[in-house]
Structures are given as C-alpha cells and as structure tokens.
CSV table of C-alpha atoms in Angstrom, one decimal:
chain,number,residue,atom,x,y,z
M,27,UNK,CA,1.4,30.0,0.1
M,28,UNK,CA,2.3,27.7,3.9
M,29,UNK,CA,1.5,23.9,4.6
M,30,UNK,CA,2.6,22.3,7.6
M,31,UNK,CA,2.2,18.8,9.5
M,32,UNK,CA,2.5,18.7,13.2
M,33,UNK,CA,1.5,16.4,16.5
M,34,UNK,CA,1.6,14.0,13.8
M,35,UNK,CA,1.6,10.0,14.5
M,36,UNK,CA,2.3,6.8,12.3
M,37,UNK,CA,1.9,3.0,14.6
M,38,UNK,CA,1.8,-0.4,13.0
M,39,UNK,CA,-1.1,-2.3,13.9
M,40,UNK,CA,-1.5,-5.9,13.9
M,41,UNK,CA,-3.0,-6.6,10.5
M,42,UNK,CA,-7.4,-8.0,11.4
M,43,UNK,CA,-6.7,-10.1,8.6
M,44,UNK,CA,-4.0,-11.7,10.2
M,45,UNK,CA,-2.1,-12.2,6.4
M,46,UNK,CA,1.3,-12.2,6.2
M,47,UNK,CA,1.1,-10.1,3.7
M,48,UNK,CA,-1.4,-7.2,4.3
M,49,UNK,CA,-0.1,-4.0,6.7
M,50,UNK,CA,-2.5,-1.6,9.3
M,51,UNK,CA,-0.5,1.0,10.2
M,52,UNK,CA,-2.9,4.1,12.9
M,53,UNK,CA,-3.0,7.5,11.4
M,54,UNK,CA,-3.1,10.9,13.2
M,55,UNK,CA,-1.8,14.8,13.2
M,56,UNK,CA,-2.7,18.0,11.8
M,57,UNK,CA,-2.4,20.1,9.6
M,58,UNK,CA,-2.3,23.9,8.6
M,59,UNK,CA,-2.7,25.5,5.8
M,60,UNK,CA,-2.4,29.6,4.9
M,61,UNK,CA,-2.6,31.4,1.6
M,62,UNK,CA,-0.2,35.3,2.3
M,63,UNK,CA,0.7,37.8,-0.4
M,64,UNK,CA,-0.8,40.1,-3.0
M,65,UNK,CA,-1.9,39.1,-5.6
M,66,UNK,CA,-3.9,41.0,-8.8
M,67,UNK,CA,-6.9,39.0,-8.5
M,68,UNK,CA,-8.6,37.7,-5.5
M,69,UNK,CA,-9.1,34.5,-3.9
M,70,UNK,CA,-12.5,32.7,-5.0
M,71,UNK,CA,-11.0,30.0,-2.1
M,72,UNK,CA,-9.3,27.0,-1.6
M,73,UNK,CA,-8.8,22.9,-1.0
M,74,UNK,CA,-6.4,21.4,1.8
M,75,UNK,CA,-6.5,16.9,1.4
M,76,UNK,CA,-4.4,15.5,4.2
M,77,UNK,CA,-4.0,11.7,4.6
M,78,UNK,CA,-1.2,9.1,4.0
M,79,UNK,CA,0.5,7.4,1.3
M,80,UNK,CA,2.0,4.1,1.5
M,81,UNK,CA,4.6,2.8,-0.3
M,82,UNK,CA,5.5,-1.8,-0.8
M,83,UNK,CA,8.8,-2.9,-2.4
M,84,UNK,CA,7.3,-6.1,-3.5
M,85,UNK,CA,3.9,-6.5,-4.5
M,86,UNK,CA,2.6,-10.4,-4.1
M,87,UNK,CA,0.4,-10.1,-7.6
M,88,UNK,CA,-0.8,-14.3,-7.1
M,89,UNK,CA,0.0,-17.4,-5.6
M,90,UNK,CA,-0.6,-21.1,-6.7
M,91,UNK,CA,-0.3,-24.9,-4.7
M,92,UNK,CA,-0.3,-27.5,-7.6
M,93,UNK,CA,-0.2,-31.0,-5.8
M,94,UNK,CA,0.6,-33.8,-7.8
M,95,UNK,CA,0.4,-37.0,-7.5
M,96,UNK,CA,2.1,-40.1,-9.9
M,97,UNK,CA,1.7,-43.5,-10.6
M,98,UNK,CA,4.7,-45.8,-13.2
M,99,UNK,CA,3.6,-49.6,-13.5
M,100,UNK,CA,7.2,-51.5,-15.1
M,101,UNK,CA,8.2,-54.4,-17.0
M,102,UNK,CA,11.3,-56.2,-16.8
M,103,UNK,CA,12.2,-57.3,-20.3
M,104,UNK,CA,13.0,-60.2,-21.5
M,105,UNK,CA,10.2,-60.9,-19.5
M,106,UNK,CA,9.9,-64.5,-17.9
M,107,UNK,CA,7.1,-64.7,-16.3
M,108,UNK,CA,8.1,-64.1,-12.2
M,109,UNK,CA,6.2,-61.8,-10.5
M,110,UNK,CA,10.4,-60.3,-10.1
M,111,UNK,CA,9.5,-58.8,-13.9
M,112,UNK,CA,6.9,-56.3,-13.3
M,113,UNK,CA,7.5,-53.5,-10.4
M,114,UNK,CA,5.3,-50.7,-9.5
M,115,UNK,CA,5.8,-46.5,-8.7
M,116,UNK,CA,4.1,-43.1,-6.8
M,117,UNK,CA,5.0,-40.5,-6.2
M,118,UNK,CA,3.9,-37.9,-4.7
M,119,UNK,CA,4.3,-34.1,-5.4
M,120,UNK,CA,3.4,-29.9,-4.0
M,121,UNK,CA,4.8,-27.0,-6.3
M,122,UNK,CA,4.1,-23.8,-5.1
M,123,UNK,CA,4.9,-20.2,-6.6
M,124,UNK,CA,4.5,-17.1,-5.7
M,125,UNK,CA,4.6,-14.1,-8.9
M,126,UNK,CA,6.0,-10.7,-7.3
M,127,UNK,CA,5.9,-7.8,-9.0
M,128,UNK,CA,8.1,-4.4,-8.9
M,129,UNK,CA,6.4,-2.0,-5.4
M,130,UNK,CA,4.0,0.4,-5.4
M,131,UNK,CA,2.6,4.1,-4.2
M,132,UNK,CA,-0.8,4.0,-2.4
M,133,UNK,CA,-2.1,6.8,-1.3
M,134,UNK,CA,-4.6,7.2,0.6
M,135,UNK,CA,-6.5,10.9,1.0
M,136,UNK,CA,-8.8,11.0,4.4
M,137,UNK,CA,-10.1,14.1,4.8
M,138,UNK,CA,-9.9,17.2,2.1
M,139,UNK,CA,-11.7,20.7,3.3
M,140,UNK,CA,-12.4,23.1,1.1
M,141,UNK,CA,-12.1,26.8,3.0
M,142,UNK,CA,-13.1,30.2,1.7
M,143,UNK,CA,-10.3,33.2,2.9
M,144,UNK,CA,-6.4,32.5,3.5
M,145,UNK,CA,-6.0,29.7,6.3
M,146,UNK,CA,-7.8,25.8,7.2
M,147,UNK,CA,-6.6,23.5,9.0
M,148,UNK,CA,-7.5,18.9,9.4
M,149,UNK,CA,-7.0,17.1,12.4
M,150,UNK,CA,-7.1,13.3,12.0
M,151,UNK,CA,-6.1,11.2,15.4
M,152,UNK,CA,-6.6,7.6,14.6
M,153,UNK,CA,-7.6,7.2,11.4
M,154,UNK,CA,-6.2,2.7,10.5
M,155,UNK,CA,-5.3,2.0,7.4
M,156,UNK,CA,-4.7,-0.6,5.4
M,157,UNK,CA,-2.5,-2.6,2.9
M,158,UNK,CA,-3.1,-6.4,1.0
M,159,UNK,CA,-0.6,-7.6,-1.0
M,160,UNK,CA,2.3,-6.5,0.8
M,161,UNK,CA,5.9,-9.2,0.4
M,162,UNK,CA,8.2,-7.2,0.7
M,163,UNK,CA,9.3,-3.6,2.8
M,164,UNK,CA,7.2,-1.5,3.5
M,165,UNK,CA,6.5,2.7,4.6
M,166,UNK,CA,4.5,5.0,5.5
M,167,UNK,CA,4.2,8.7,5.4
M,168,UNK,CA,1.7,11.5,5.4
M,169,UNK,CA,1.0,13.8,2.8
M,170,UNK,CA,-1.1,17.5,2.9
M,171,UNK,CA,-1.5,19.3,-0.1
M,172,UNK,CA,-2.7,23.2,-0.1
M,173,UNK,CA,-4.9,24.6,-3.7
M,174,UNK,CA,-5.0,27.9,-3.5
M,175,UNK,CA,-8.0,29.2,-6.1
M,176,UNK,CA,-8.4,32.4,-7.6
M,177,UNK,CA,-10.5,33.6,-10.5
M,178,UNK,CA,-8.0,33.0,-13.6
M,179,UNK,CA,-5.3,30.1,-11.4
M,180,UNK,CA,-4.6,27.1,-9.3
M,181,UNK,CA,-1.7,27.7,-7.1
M,182,UNK,CA,-0.6,24.1,-5.5
M,183,UNK,CA,1.7,22.7,-2.7
M,184,UNK,CA,2.3,19.6,-0.7
M,185,UNK,CA,4.0,19.6,2.0
M,186,UNK,CA,5.5,15.2,3.0
M,187,UNK,CA,6.5,13.9,6.7
M,188,UNK,CA,8.9,11.7,7.3
M,189,UNK,CA,9.2,8.1,5.7
M,190,UNK,CA,8.9,5.2,8.0
M,191,UNK,CA,9.2,2.3,7.5
M,192,UNK,CA,7.7,-0.4,9.1
C-alpha cells in the first residue's frame, strides 16, 4: 500500500475574528492511495481520509479581569479634634489573569473517500480551517490515511506532509 501527497499548500490567513489567539489557514493538495500486492483474501474496498493537523504550543484556557476600588479612612491618635486628625485614602486597581495549558494537536478531517478497487484520490483546494485559543506558536501539516479492507483484515497507512511553523 502507498499513500502520497502532492501540490500541497498551507497558507496562513488573517482570522475572521481578528482575535490574536485565533489561527486560520487555507489548505490544499492532492492525495493518492494505491493498494498493490497479492494476498490470499479479496479486497472489499477501503477509504482515503485527507485533512490537516494543527499544533499549538500553548493554549489560552481562560482569562479574567478583576477591577478593584479601595477607600481607607484614618484618624490620628491622640485625637485632638482638629481637621488634621482625619485622613482619607482612595485607590483604584485592575488585576488581570490568563490561565495557560500545555499545547494540543487538533486533527481536522476535510474529506473521506470510500473506494472499491486498488486506487483512489482526494483533491482539496483552498479549504479554510481555523483553530482558537492558541497563545503560543502554531504548526500545521497535511495528512492522508489510507485504509484497505478485506473480509477479515484492515491495513492502515498514513502520509504526513511537511510541518510548517507559523
């Protein structure tokens, strides 16, 4: 069995949300699968799934903003009753927190083709895929998984395209 990719494109594009934690890509390529050889059982068919894998180094899980306001009255001891014995303090604060998690890999299947016989092909052109909550560097690559089936066996092989850092 063989599976291969050609004419692949992985183009980062501006996310529609304009959020700095969103990533979007235009993905394309042609993926071919072929079953060869002579086994004892007859081929019943198979599938070819093609898509993209997106890796993100750091996930931005959630964020919170905590505003604060303080008011602090004071009295001088010993208290003499003069205006200088009393004081007043005020303050405004703003605290922000971002909770980060280790990165993940997201698999985005784009097409899955069932076939009979020994060969199949999937062509992808300009499919837009997205990934949200990515606070770190991101990576993308194409993949294609070929499965060949008989009455009592399945054989599976996967092609991985070149990884592109974005």
